[in-house]
Amino acid sequence: VYAVQYTVHMAVRNPLSRERIVDAAFRLLEQDGWEALSMRRLAQELDVWPMAVYRYFRDKDELVDALVDQAAGTMELPGTEGDWRDRLCDVLDAARVTLQRLPPELRTRLGALLVAPEAGLAGEGVEILESAGFGAEQAGLAWSALGAYTIGAVEIAPTDKARFEYGLDRLLDGLEAEVGAVRR
Amino acid sequence: VYAVQYTVHMAVRNPLSRERIVDAAFRLLEQDGWEALSMRRLAQELDVWPMAVYRYFRDKDELVDALVDQAAGTMELPGTEGDWRDRLCDVLDAARVTLQRLPPELRTRLGALLVAPEAGLAGEGVEILESAGFGAEQAGLAWSALGAYTIGAVEIAPTDKARFEYGLDRLLDGLEAEVGAVRR
DNA sequence: ACCTGAACACCGTTCAAGT
DNA sequence: ACCTGAACACCGTTCAAGT
């Protein structure tokens, strides 16, 4: 009886949830950066005692996983127009913009997701490469190369789009030459 | 008088130094990883009280800088044999091996150093590219692209050399085509 | 079911002393 | 000059309670 009443009471005034916690975490990250994201400050932000968050996330690592998933979800996959090169450029530039907004600690983890075949984010890229004439294995290798380049480019110069495009164009030239050679 | 005697005494039995501290830090990193590298555990490792390390490094960040510098110093720059592509492959593979050994937190920082024009590590790469026919500006762009690719490749698959070489070959193909076009 | 509160074993770093 | 020692303001997380 007490339990039910208390639950109703809390639900009315301020129900905690994974979503609210994740939102608060991103707010904290944007305002004060990675080092500000502690379980204790997060709880403070949510006007709750530190341990309340642990009902929703087993530990800090699980919370960070959720942040990475959320960031992966908001990664805009633009429409598929133009030839395979244009489409890859669009997809990779969207990835670049998303990665660029994250602190390095999350960037690394989202980057790994970007190329992991089982994570789903690689699917579209590999498809485009196969439509360009790459076999399944080559498409996987090519996507890894494109992903590696994108992740590294963000790492060394997060905001410099022209540099990014220069290297991407060279890499795509090399890939195009290879797929052309295979076709013949 | 006391000061002098004490100094002599310490110097004889166990003189602390930046070098000894850096060595102990790398030992800690290799054994127990990045999260084990705390100022307190480091002091324990050196059989000294926590604050003793602060005589040699202003704070933890300065110590980490020293670790990155040390890692940069041990980056083997192999002899310059073969054509420009072979030489770039050698230099970048050496970078890959060095980056691969570091925890992600140091990797990012060394990666930035690898492409920073003022850090010295970029010098050899840019030189090789210029010898291949790239102008100064293009050589800088090309080196950035190669560095970005290498850093990203380590990030997503630290130990997979074949993958690394596939993408590197494609990127070098693209760069070669460009320098060929400029020459003509 | 959900949150509180105290506690434990850690951090980096300051400051005032000690030899 | 170099190290000690206590202290401060933080961490993540466990555990036993509270409603």
CSV table of N, CA, C and O in Angstrom, one decimal, chain A residues 24-84:
chain,number,residue,atom,x,y,z
A,24,ALA,N,19.4,14.7,-19.8
A,24,ALA,CA,20.2,15.5,-18.9
A,24,ALA,C,21.7,15.3,-19.1
A,24,ALA,O,22.5,16.3,-19.0
A,25,ALA,N,22.1,14.1,-19.4
A,25,ALA,CA,23.5,13.8,-19.6
A,25,ALA,C,24.0,14.6,-20.8
A,25,ALA,O,25.1,15.2,-20.8
A,26,PHE,N,23.2,14.7,-21.9
A,26,PHE,CA,23.7,15.4,-23.1
A,26,PHE,C,23.7,16.9,-22.8
A,26,PHE,O,24.7,17.6,-23.2
A,27,ARG,N,22.8,17.4,-22.0
A,27,ARG,CA,22.8,18.8,-21.6
A,27,ARG,C,24.1,19.1,-20.8
A,27,ARG,O,24.8,20.1,-21.1
A,28,LEU,N,24.5,18.2,-19.9
A,28,LEU,CA,25.7,18.4,-19.1
A,28,LEU,C,26.9,18.4,-20.0
A,28,LEU,O,27.8,19.2,-19.9
A,29,LEU,N,26.9,17.4,-21.0
A,29,LEU,CA,28.1,17.3,-21.9
A,29,LEU,C,28.2,18.6,-22.7
A,29,LEU,O,29.3,19.1,-22.9
A,30,GLU,N,27.1,19.1,-23.3
A,30,GLU,CA,27.2,20.3,-24.1
A,30,GLU,C,27.6,21.5,-23.3
A,30,GLU,O,28.4,22.3,-23.7
A,31,GLN,N,27.1,21.6,-22.1
A,31,GLN,CA,27.5,22.8,-21.2
A,31,GLN,C,28.9,22.7,-20.7
A,31,GLN,O,29.6,23.7,-20.8
A,32,ASP,N,29.3,21.6,-20.1
A,32,ASP,CA,30.5,21.6,-19.4
A,32,ASP,C,31.5,20.5,-19.8
A,32,ASP,O,32.5,20.3,-19.1
A,33,GLY,N,31.2,19.8,-20.9
A,33,GLY,CA,32.1,18.8,-21.4
A,33,GLY,C,32.1,17.5,-20.6
A,33,GLY,O,31.4,17.3,-19.6
A,34,TRP,N,33.0,16.6,-21.1
A,34,TRP,CA,33.0,15.2,-20.6
A,34,TRP,C,33.3,15.1,-19.1
A,34,TRP,O,32.7,14.2,-18.4
A,35,GLU,N,34.2,15.9,-18.6
A,35,GLU,CA,34.6,15.7,-17.3
A,35,GLU,C,33.5,16.1,-16.3
A,35,GLU,O,33.6,15.7,-15.1
A,36,ALA,N,32.6,16.9,-16.8
A,36,ALA,CA,31.4,17.3,-15.9
A,36,ALA,C,30.4,16.1,-15.8
A,36,ALA,O,29.5,16.2,-14.9
A,37,LEU,N,30.5,15.2,-16.7
A,37,LEU,CA,29.5,14.1,-16.7
A,37,LEU,C,29.8,13.1,-15.6
A,37,LEU,O,30.4,12.0,-15.9
A,38,SER,N,29.4,13.3,-14.4
A,38,SER,CA,29.6,12.4,-13.3
A,38,SER,C,28.2,11.9,-12.9
A,38,SER,O,27.2,12.7,-13.1
A,39,MET,N,28.1,10.8,-12.3
A,39,MET,CA,26.8,10.3,-11.9
A,39,MET,C,26.2,11.2,-10.8
A,39,MET,O,25.0,11.4,-10.7
A,40,ARG,N,27.1,11.8,-10.1
A,40,ARG,CA,26.7,12.7,-9.0
A,40,ARG,C,26.1,14.0,-9.5
A,40,ARG,O,25.1,14.5,-9.1
A,41,ARG,N,26.8,14.6,-10.5
A,41,ARG,CA,26.3,15.9,-11.1
A,41,ARG,C,25.1,15.6,-11.9
A,41,ARG,O,24.2,16.5,-11.9
A,42,LEU,N,25.0,14.5,-12.5
A,42,LEU,CA,23.8,14.1,-13.3
A,42,LEU,C,22.6,14.1,-12.4
A,42,LEU,O,21.5,14.6,-12.7
A,43,ALA,N,22.8,13.4,-11.2
A,43,ALA,CA,21.7,13.3,-10.3
A,43,ALA,C,21.3,14.7,-9.8
A,43,ALA,O,20.1,15.0,-9.7
A,44,GLN,N,22.3,15.5,-9.5
A,44,GLN,CA,22.0,16.9,-9.1
A,44,GLN,C,21.2,17.6,-10.2
A,44,GLN,O,20.2,18.3,-9.8
A,45,GLU,N,21.6,17.5,-11.4
A,45,GLU,CA,20.9,18.1,-12.6
A,45,GLU,C,19.4,17.6,-12.6
A,45,GLU,O,18.5,18.4,-13.0
A,46,LEU,N,19.2,16.4,-12.2
A,46,LEU,CA,17.8,15.8,-12.2
A,46,LEU,C,17.1,16.1,-10.9
A,46,LEU,O,16.0,15.6,-10.7
A,47,ASP,N,17.7,16.7,-10.0
A,47,ASP,CA,17.2,17.1,-8.7
A,47,ASP,C,16.8,15.8,-7.9
A,47,ASP,O,15.7,15.7,-7.4
A,48,VAL,N,17.7,14.9,-7.9
A,48,VAL,CA,17.5,13.6,-7.3
A,48,VAL,C,18.8,13.1,-6.6
A,48,VAL,O,19.8,13.7,-6.9
A,49,TRP,N,18.7,12.2,-5.7
A,49,TRP,CA,19.9,11.7,-5.0
A,49,TRP,C,20.7,10.8,-5.9
A,49,TRP,O,20.2,10.1,-6.8
A,50,PRO,N,22.1,10.8,-5.7
A,50,PRO,CA,23.0,10.1,-6.7
A,50,PRO,C,22.5,8.7,-7.1
A,50,PRO,O,22.6,8.3,-8.2
A,51,MET,N,22.0,8.0,-6.1
A,51,MET,CA,21.8,6.6,-6.4
A,51,MET,C,20.5,6.3,-7.2
A,51,MET,O,20.3,5.2,-7.7
A,52,ALA,N,19.7,7.3,-7.3
A,52,ALA,CA,18.4,7.1,-8.1
A,52,ALA,C,18.7,6.7,-9.5
A,52,ALA,O,17.9,5.9,-10.1
A,53,VAL,N,19.7,7.3,-10.1
A,53,VAL,CA,20.0,7.0,-11.5
A,53,VAL,C,20.3,5.5,-11.7
A,53,VAL,O,20.1,4.9,-12.8
A,54,TYR,N,20.8,4.8,-10.7
A,54,TYR,CA,21.2,3.4,-10.8
A,54,TYR,C,20.0,2.5,-10.9
A,54,TYR,O,20.1,1.3,-11.1
A,55,ARG,N,18.8,3.0,-10.7
A,55,ARG,CA,17.6,2.2,-11.0
A,55,ARG,C,17.5,1.9,-12.5
A,55,ARG,O,16.9,1.0,-13.0
A,56,TYR,N,18.0,2.9,-13.3
A,56,TYR,CA,17.8,2.9,-14.8
A,56,TYR,C,19.0,2.5,-15.6
A,56,TYR,O,18.9,2.0,-16.7
A,57,PHE,N,20.2,2.6,-15.0
A,57,PHE,CA,21.4,2.2,-15.6
A,57,PHE,C,22.3,1.5,-14.6
A,57,PHE,O,22.5,2.0,-13.5
A,58,ARG,N,22.7,0.3,-14.9
A,58,ARG,CA,23.4,-0.5,-14.0
A,58,ARG,C,24.7,0.2,-13.5
A,58,ARG,O,25.0,0.1,-12.3
A,59,ASP,N,25.4,0.9,-14.4
A,59,ASP,CA,26.5,1.7,-14.0
A,59,ASP,C,26.8,2.8,-15.0
A,59,ASP,O,26.1,2.9,-16.0
A,60,LYS,N,27.8,3.5,-14.8
A,60,LYS,CA,28.1,4.6,-15.7
A,60,LYS,C,28.4,4.2,-17.1
A,60,LYS,O,28.0,4.9,-18.1
A,61,ASP,N,29.0,3.0,-17.3
A,61,ASP,CA,29.3,2.5,-18.6
A,61,ASP,C,28.1,2.3,-19.4
A,61,ASP,O,28.0,2.6,-20.6
A,62,GLU,N,27.0,1.7,-18.7
A,62,GLU,CA,25.8,1.5,-19.4
A,62,GLU,C,25.1,2.8,-19.9
A,62,GLU,O,24.5,2.8,-20.9
A,63,LEU,N,25.3,3.8,-19.0
A,63,LEU,CA,24.7,5.1,-19.4
A,63,LEU,C,25.4,5.6,-20.6
A,63,LEU,O,24.8,6.1,-21.6
A,64,VAL,N,26.8,5.5,-20.6
A,64,VAL,CA,27.5,6.0,-21.8
A,64,VAL,C,27.2,5.2,-23.1
A,64,VAL,O,27.0,5.8,-24.1
A,65,ASP,N,26.9,3.9,-22.9
A,65,ASP,CA,26.4,3.2,-24.1
A,65,ASP,C,25.2,3.8,-24.6
A,65,ASP,O,25.0,3.9,-25.8
A,66,ALA,N,24.3,4.1,-23.7
A,66,ALA,CA,23.0,4.7,-24.1
A,66,ALA,C,23.2,6.0,-24.8
A,66,ALA,O,22.5,6.3,-25.8
A,67,LEU,N,24.2,6.8,-24.4
A,67,LEU,CA,24.5,8.1,-25.0
A,67,LEU,C,25.0,7.8,-26.5
A,67,LEU,O,24.6,8.5,-27.4
A,68,VAL,N,25.8,6.8,-26.6
A,68,VAL,CA,26.4,6.5,-28.0
A,68,VAL,C,25.2,6.1,-28.9
A,68,VAL,O,25.1,6.5,-30.0
A,69,ASP,N,24.4,5.2,-28.3
A,69,ASP,CA,23.2,4.7,-29.1
A,69,ASP,C,22.3,5.9,-29.6
A,69,ASP,O,21.9,6.0,-30.7
A,70,GLN,N,22.1,6.8,-28.6
A,70,GLN,CA,21.3,7.9,-29.0
A,70,GLN,C,21.9,8.8,-30.1
A,70,GLN,O,21.3,9.2,-31.0
A,71,ALA,N,23.2,9.0,-30.0
A,71,ALA,CA,23.9,9.8,-31.0
A,71,ALA,C,23.9,9.1,-32.3
A,71,ALA,O,23.7,9.7,-33.4
A,72,ALA,N,24.0,7.7,-32.3
A,72,ALA,CA,23.9,6.9,-33.5
A,72,ALA,C,22.6,7.1,-34.2
A,72,ALA,O,22.4,7.2,-35.4
A,73,GLY,N,21.5,7.1,-33.3
A,73,GLY,CA,20.2,7.3,-33.8
A,73,GLY,C,19.9,8.6,-34.5
A,73,GLY,O,19.1,8.7,-35.4
A,74,THR,N,20.5,9.6,-34.0
A,74,THR,CA,20.3,11.0,-34.5
A,74,THR,C,21.2,11.2,-35.7
A,74,THR,O,21.2,12.3,-36.3
A,75,MET,N,22.0,10.2,-36.1
A,75,MET,CA,22.9,10.4,-37.3
A,75,MET,C,22.0,10.5,-38.5
A,75,MET,O,21.5,9.4,-38.9
A,76,GLU,N,21.9,11.6,-39.1
A,76,GLU,CA,21.0,11.8,-40.3
A,76,GLU,C,21.5,11.0,-41.5
A,76,GLU,O,22.7,11.2,-41.9
A,77,LEU,N,20.7,10.1,-41.9
A,77,LEU,CA,21.1,9.4,-43.2
A,77,LEU,C,20.3,10.1,-44.3
A,77,LEU,O,19.1,9.9,-44.4
A,78,PRO,N,21.0,10.8,-45.1
A,78,PRO,CA,20.3,11.6,-46.1
A,78,PRO,C,19.8,10.8,-47.2
A,78,PRO,O,20.2,9.6,-47.4
A,79,GLY,N,18.9,11.3,-48.0
A,79,GLY,CA,18.3,10.6,-49.1
A,79,GLY,C,19.3,10.1,-50.1
A,79,GLY,O,20.4,10.6,-50.2
A,80,THR,N,19.0,9.1,-50.9
A,80,THR,CA,19.9,8.5,-51.8
A,80,THR,C,19.8,9.0,-53.2
A,80,THR,O,19.2,8.4,-54.0
A,81,GLU,N,20.4,10.2,-53.4
A,81,GLU,CA,20.4,10.8,-54.7
A,81,GLU,C,21.8,10.8,-55.3
A,81,GLU,O,22.8,10.9,-54.5
A,82,GLY,N,21.9,10.9,-56.6
A,82,GLY,CA,23.2,11.0,-57.2
A,82,GLY,C,23.8,9.6,-57.4
A,82,GLY,O,23.3,8.6,-57.1
A,83,ASP,N,25.1,9.7,-57.9
A,83,ASP,CA,25.8,8.4,-58.2
A,83,ASP,C,26.4,7.9,-56.9
A,83,ASP,O,26.2,8.5,-55.8
A,84,TRP,N,27.0,6.7,-56.9
A,84,TRP,CA,27.5,6.1,-55.7
A,84,TRP,C,28.5,7.0,-55.0
A,84,TRP,O,28.5,7.0,-53.7
